[in-house]
PDB file of C-alpha atoms in Angstrom:
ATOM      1  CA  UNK A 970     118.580  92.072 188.536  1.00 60.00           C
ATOM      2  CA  UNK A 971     117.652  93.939 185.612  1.00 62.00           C
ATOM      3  CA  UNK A 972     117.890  97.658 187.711  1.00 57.00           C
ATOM      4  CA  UNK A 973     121.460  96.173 188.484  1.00 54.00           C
ATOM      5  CA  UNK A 974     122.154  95.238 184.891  1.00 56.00           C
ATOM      6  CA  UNK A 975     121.144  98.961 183.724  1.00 58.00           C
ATOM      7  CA  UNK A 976     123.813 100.084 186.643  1.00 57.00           C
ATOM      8  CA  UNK A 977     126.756  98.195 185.470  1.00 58.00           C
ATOM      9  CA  UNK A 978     125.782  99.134 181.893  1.00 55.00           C
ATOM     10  CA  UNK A 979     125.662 102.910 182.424  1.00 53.00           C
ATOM     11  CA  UNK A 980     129.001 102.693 184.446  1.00 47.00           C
ATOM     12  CA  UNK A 981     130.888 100.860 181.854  1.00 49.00           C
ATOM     13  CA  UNK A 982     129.276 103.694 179.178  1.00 46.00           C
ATOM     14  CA  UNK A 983     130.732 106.457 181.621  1.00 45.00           C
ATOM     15  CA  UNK A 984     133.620 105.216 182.094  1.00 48.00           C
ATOM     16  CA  UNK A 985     134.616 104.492 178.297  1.00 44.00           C
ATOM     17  CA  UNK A 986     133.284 107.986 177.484  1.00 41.00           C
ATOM     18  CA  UNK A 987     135.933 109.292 180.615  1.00 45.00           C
ATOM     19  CA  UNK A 988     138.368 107.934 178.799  1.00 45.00           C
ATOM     20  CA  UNK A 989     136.932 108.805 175.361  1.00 45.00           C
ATOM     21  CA  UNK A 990     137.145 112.687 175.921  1.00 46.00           C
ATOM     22  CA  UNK A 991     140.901 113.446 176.208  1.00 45.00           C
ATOM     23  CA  UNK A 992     141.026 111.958 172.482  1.00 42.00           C
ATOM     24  CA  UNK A 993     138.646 114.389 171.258  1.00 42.00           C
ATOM     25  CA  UNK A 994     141.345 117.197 171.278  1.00 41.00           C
ATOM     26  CA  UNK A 995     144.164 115.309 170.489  1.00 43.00           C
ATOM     27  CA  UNK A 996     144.334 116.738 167.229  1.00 48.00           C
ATOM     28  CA  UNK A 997     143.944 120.638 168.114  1.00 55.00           C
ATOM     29  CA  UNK A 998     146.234 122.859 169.769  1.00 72.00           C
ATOM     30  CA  UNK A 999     144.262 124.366 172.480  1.00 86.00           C
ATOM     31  CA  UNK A1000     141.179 125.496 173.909  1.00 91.00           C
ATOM     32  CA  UNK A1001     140.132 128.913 175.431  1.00 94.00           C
ATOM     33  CA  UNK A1002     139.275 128.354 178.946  1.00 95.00           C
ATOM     34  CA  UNK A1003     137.146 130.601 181.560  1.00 96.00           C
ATOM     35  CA  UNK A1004     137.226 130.893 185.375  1.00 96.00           C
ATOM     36  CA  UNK A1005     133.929 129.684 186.836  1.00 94.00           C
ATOM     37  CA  UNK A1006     132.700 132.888 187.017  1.00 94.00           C
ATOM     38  CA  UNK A1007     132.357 133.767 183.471  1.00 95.00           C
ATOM     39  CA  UNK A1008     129.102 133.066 181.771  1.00 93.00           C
ATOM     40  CA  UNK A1009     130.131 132.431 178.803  1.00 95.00           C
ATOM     41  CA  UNK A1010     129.567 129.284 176.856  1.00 94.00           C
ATOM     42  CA  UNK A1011     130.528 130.612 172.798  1.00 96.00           C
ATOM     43  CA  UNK A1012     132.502 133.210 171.294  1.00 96.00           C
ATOM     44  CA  UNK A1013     133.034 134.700 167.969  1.00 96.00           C
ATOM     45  CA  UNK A1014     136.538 134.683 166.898  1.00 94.00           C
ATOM     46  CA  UNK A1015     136.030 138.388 166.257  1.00 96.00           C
ATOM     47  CA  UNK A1016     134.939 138.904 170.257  1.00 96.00           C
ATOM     48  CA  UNK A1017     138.047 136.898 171.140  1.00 96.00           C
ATOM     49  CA  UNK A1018     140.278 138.876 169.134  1.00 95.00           C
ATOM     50  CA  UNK A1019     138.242 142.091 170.489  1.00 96.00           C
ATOM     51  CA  UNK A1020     138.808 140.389 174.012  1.00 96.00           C
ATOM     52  CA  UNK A1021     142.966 139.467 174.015  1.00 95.00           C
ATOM     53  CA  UNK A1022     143.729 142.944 171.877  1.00 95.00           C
ATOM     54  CA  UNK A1023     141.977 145.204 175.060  1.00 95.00           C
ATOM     55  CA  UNK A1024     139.422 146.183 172.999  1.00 95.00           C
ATOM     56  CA  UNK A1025     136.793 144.535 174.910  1.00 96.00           C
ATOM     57  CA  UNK A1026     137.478 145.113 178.923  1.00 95.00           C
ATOM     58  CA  UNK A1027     134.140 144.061 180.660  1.00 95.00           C
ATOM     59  CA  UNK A1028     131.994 140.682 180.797  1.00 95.00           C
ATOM     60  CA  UNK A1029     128.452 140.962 180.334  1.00 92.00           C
ATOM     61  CA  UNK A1030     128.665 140.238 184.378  1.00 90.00           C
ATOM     62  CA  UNK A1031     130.189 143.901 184.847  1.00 93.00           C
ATOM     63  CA  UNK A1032     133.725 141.930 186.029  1.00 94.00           C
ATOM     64  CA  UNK A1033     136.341 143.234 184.554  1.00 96.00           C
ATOM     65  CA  UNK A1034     138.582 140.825 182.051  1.00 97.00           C
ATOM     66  CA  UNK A1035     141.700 139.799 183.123  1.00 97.00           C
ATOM     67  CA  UNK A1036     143.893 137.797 180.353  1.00 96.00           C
ATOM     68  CA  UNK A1037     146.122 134.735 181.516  1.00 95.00           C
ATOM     69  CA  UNK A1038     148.431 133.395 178.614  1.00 91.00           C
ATOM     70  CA  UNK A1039     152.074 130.972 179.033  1.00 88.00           C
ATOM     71  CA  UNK A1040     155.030 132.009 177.033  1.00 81.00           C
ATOM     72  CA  UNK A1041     155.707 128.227 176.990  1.00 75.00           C
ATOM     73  CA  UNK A1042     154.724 125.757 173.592  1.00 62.00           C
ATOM     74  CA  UNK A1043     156.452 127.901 171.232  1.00 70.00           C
ATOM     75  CA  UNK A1044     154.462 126.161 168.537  1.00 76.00           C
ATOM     76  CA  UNK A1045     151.081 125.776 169.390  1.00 75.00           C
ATOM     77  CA  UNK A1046     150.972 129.650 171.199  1.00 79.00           C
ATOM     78  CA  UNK A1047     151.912 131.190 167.788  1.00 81.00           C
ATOM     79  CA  UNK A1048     149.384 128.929 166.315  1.00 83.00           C
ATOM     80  CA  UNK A1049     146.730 130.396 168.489  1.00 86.00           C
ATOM     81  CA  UNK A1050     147.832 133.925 168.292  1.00 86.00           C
ATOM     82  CA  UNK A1051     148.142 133.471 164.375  1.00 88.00           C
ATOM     83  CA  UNK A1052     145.100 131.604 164.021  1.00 87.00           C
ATOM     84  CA  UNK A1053     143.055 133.971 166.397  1.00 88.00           C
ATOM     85  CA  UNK A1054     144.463 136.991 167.212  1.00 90.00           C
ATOM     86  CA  UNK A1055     146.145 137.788 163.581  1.00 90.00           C
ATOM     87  CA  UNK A1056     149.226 138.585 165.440  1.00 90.00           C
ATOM     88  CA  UNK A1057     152.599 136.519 166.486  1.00 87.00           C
ATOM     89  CA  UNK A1058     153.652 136.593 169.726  1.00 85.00           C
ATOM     90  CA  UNK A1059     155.974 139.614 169.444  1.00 86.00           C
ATOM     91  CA  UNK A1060     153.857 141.757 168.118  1.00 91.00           C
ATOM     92  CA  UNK A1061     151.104 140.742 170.372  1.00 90.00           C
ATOM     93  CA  UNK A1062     153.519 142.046 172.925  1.00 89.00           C
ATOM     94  CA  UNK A1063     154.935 144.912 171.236  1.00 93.00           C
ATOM     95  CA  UNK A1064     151.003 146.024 170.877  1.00 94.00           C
ATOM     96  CA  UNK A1065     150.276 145.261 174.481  1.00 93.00           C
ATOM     97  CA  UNK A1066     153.380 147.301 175.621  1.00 94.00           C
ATOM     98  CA  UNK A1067     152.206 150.526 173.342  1.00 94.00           C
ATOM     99  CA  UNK A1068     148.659 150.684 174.904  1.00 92.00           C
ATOM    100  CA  UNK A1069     150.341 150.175 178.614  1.00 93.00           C
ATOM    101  CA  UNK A1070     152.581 152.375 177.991  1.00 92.00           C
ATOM    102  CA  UNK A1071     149.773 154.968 176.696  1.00 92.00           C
ATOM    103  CA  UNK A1072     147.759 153.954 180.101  1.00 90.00           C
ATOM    104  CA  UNK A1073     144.645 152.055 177.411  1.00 88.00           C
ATOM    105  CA  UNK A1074     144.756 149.043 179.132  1.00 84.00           C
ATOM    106  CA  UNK A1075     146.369 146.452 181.989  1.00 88.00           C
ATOM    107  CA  UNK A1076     148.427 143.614 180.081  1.00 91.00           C
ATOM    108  CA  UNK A1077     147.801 140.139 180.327  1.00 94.00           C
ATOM    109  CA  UNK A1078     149.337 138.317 182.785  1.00 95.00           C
ATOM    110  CA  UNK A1079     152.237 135.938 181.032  1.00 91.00           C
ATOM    111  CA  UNK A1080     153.580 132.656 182.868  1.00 92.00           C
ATOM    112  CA  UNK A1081     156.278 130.392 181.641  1.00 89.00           C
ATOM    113  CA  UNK A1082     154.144 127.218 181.814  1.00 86.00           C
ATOM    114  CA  UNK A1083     150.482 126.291 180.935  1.00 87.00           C
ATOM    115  CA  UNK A1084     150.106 124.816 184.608  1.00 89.00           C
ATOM    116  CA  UNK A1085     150.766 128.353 186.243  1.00 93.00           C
ATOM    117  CA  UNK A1086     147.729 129.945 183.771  1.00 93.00           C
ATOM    118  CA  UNK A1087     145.508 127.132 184.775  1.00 93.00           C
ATOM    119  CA  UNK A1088     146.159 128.213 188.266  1.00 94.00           C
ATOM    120  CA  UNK A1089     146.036 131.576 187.970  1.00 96.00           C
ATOM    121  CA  UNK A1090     142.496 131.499 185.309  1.00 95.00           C
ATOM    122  CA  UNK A1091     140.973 129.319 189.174  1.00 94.00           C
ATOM    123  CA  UNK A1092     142.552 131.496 191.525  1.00 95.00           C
ATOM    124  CA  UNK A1093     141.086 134.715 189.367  1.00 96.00           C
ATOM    125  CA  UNK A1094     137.365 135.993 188.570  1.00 95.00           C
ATOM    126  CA  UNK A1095     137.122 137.294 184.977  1.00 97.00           C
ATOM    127  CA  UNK A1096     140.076 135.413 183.559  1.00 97.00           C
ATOM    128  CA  UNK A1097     140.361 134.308 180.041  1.00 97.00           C
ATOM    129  CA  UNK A1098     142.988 131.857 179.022  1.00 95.00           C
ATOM    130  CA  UNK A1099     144.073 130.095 176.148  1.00 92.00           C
ATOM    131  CA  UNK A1100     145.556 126.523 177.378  1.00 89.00           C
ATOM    132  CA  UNK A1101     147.033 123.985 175.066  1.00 84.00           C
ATOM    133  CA  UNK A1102     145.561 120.410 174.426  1.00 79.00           C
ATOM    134  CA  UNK A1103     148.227 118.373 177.185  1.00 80.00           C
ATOM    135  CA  UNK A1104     146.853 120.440 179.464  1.00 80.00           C
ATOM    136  CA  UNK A1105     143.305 119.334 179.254  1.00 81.00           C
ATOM    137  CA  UNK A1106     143.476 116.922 181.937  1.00 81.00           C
ATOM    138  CA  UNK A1107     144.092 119.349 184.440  1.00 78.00           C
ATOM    139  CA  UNK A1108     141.453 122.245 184.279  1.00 84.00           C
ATOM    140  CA  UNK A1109     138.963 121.149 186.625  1.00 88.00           C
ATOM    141  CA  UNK A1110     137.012 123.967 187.957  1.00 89.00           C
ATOM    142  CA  UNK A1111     137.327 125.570 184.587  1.00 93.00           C
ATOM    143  CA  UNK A1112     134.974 126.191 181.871  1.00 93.00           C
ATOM    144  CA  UNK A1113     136.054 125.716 178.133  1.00 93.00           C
ATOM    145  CA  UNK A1114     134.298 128.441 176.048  1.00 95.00           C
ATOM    146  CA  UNK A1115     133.484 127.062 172.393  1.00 94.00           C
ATOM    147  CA  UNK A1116     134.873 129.793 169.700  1.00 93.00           C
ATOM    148  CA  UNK A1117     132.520 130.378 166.317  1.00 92.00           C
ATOM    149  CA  UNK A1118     131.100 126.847 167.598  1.00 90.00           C
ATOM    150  CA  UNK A1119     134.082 124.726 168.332  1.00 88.00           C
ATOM    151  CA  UNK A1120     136.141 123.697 171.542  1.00 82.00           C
ATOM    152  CA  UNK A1121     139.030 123.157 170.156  1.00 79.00           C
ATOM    153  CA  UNK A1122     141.564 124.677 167.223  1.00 73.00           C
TER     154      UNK A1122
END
């Protein structure tokens, strides 16, 4: 009885905690998410930035980066790139488009919706990918990487 007790209490704790976790980035914009592959658990904000300007091409794995980003959420993707990058979205581009252009680097892959970069960061190996909060629900298989210490911003 009491074995079956300790059961039904550790269920009901799991299950409350299940439902729990979604609230626990309610208030941030995004995380930065990983394909499976990637072992990474933390980043600076300096090796992001280092990471989504080209500057930093290869995983301590040897795979080679790819970057998966949506053009969708107007708001909460120039928060990120703001916040993170210390660029808007434009010039983000603009920048990306000079070092193609120059042949420095292979441009992140943009998709018009969050659901497509989730798909694409599984689908991938080496894929980095910023995804906003709504999204959380749907990034099984994926790994959220903390940044300076936190999952979410």
């Amino acid at each position: 009885m009491k074995f079956f007790n300790k059961i039904i209490k550790s269920l009901l704790l799991v299950s409350v905690l299940a439902l729990l976790a979604p609230s626990l980035y309610a208030d941030s914009k995004g995380v930065i998410v990983v394909s499976k592959d990637v072992n990474v658990k933390n980043l600076s904000k300096k090796e992001l930035e280092r990471i989504f300007l080209g500057k930093t091409t290869i995983w301590d794995n040897g795979k080679r980066i790819q970057i998966g980003l949506s053009t969708a959420d107007g708001e909460k993707t120039d928060h990120f790139f703001k916040e993170m990058i210390g660029k808007n979205q434009r010039r983000f581009k603009k920048y990306w488009l000079k070092l193609v252009f120059a042949g420095y680097g292979i441009a992140p892959k943009l998709f018009s919706d969050n659901s497509k970069v989730i798909s694409y960061t599984k689908r991938q190996e080496g894929v980095i990918s910023f995804i906003t909060a709504e999204e959380l629900e749907n990034i099984e298989g994926l790994k959220i990487v903390s940044i300076d210490g936190k999952k979410s911003f």
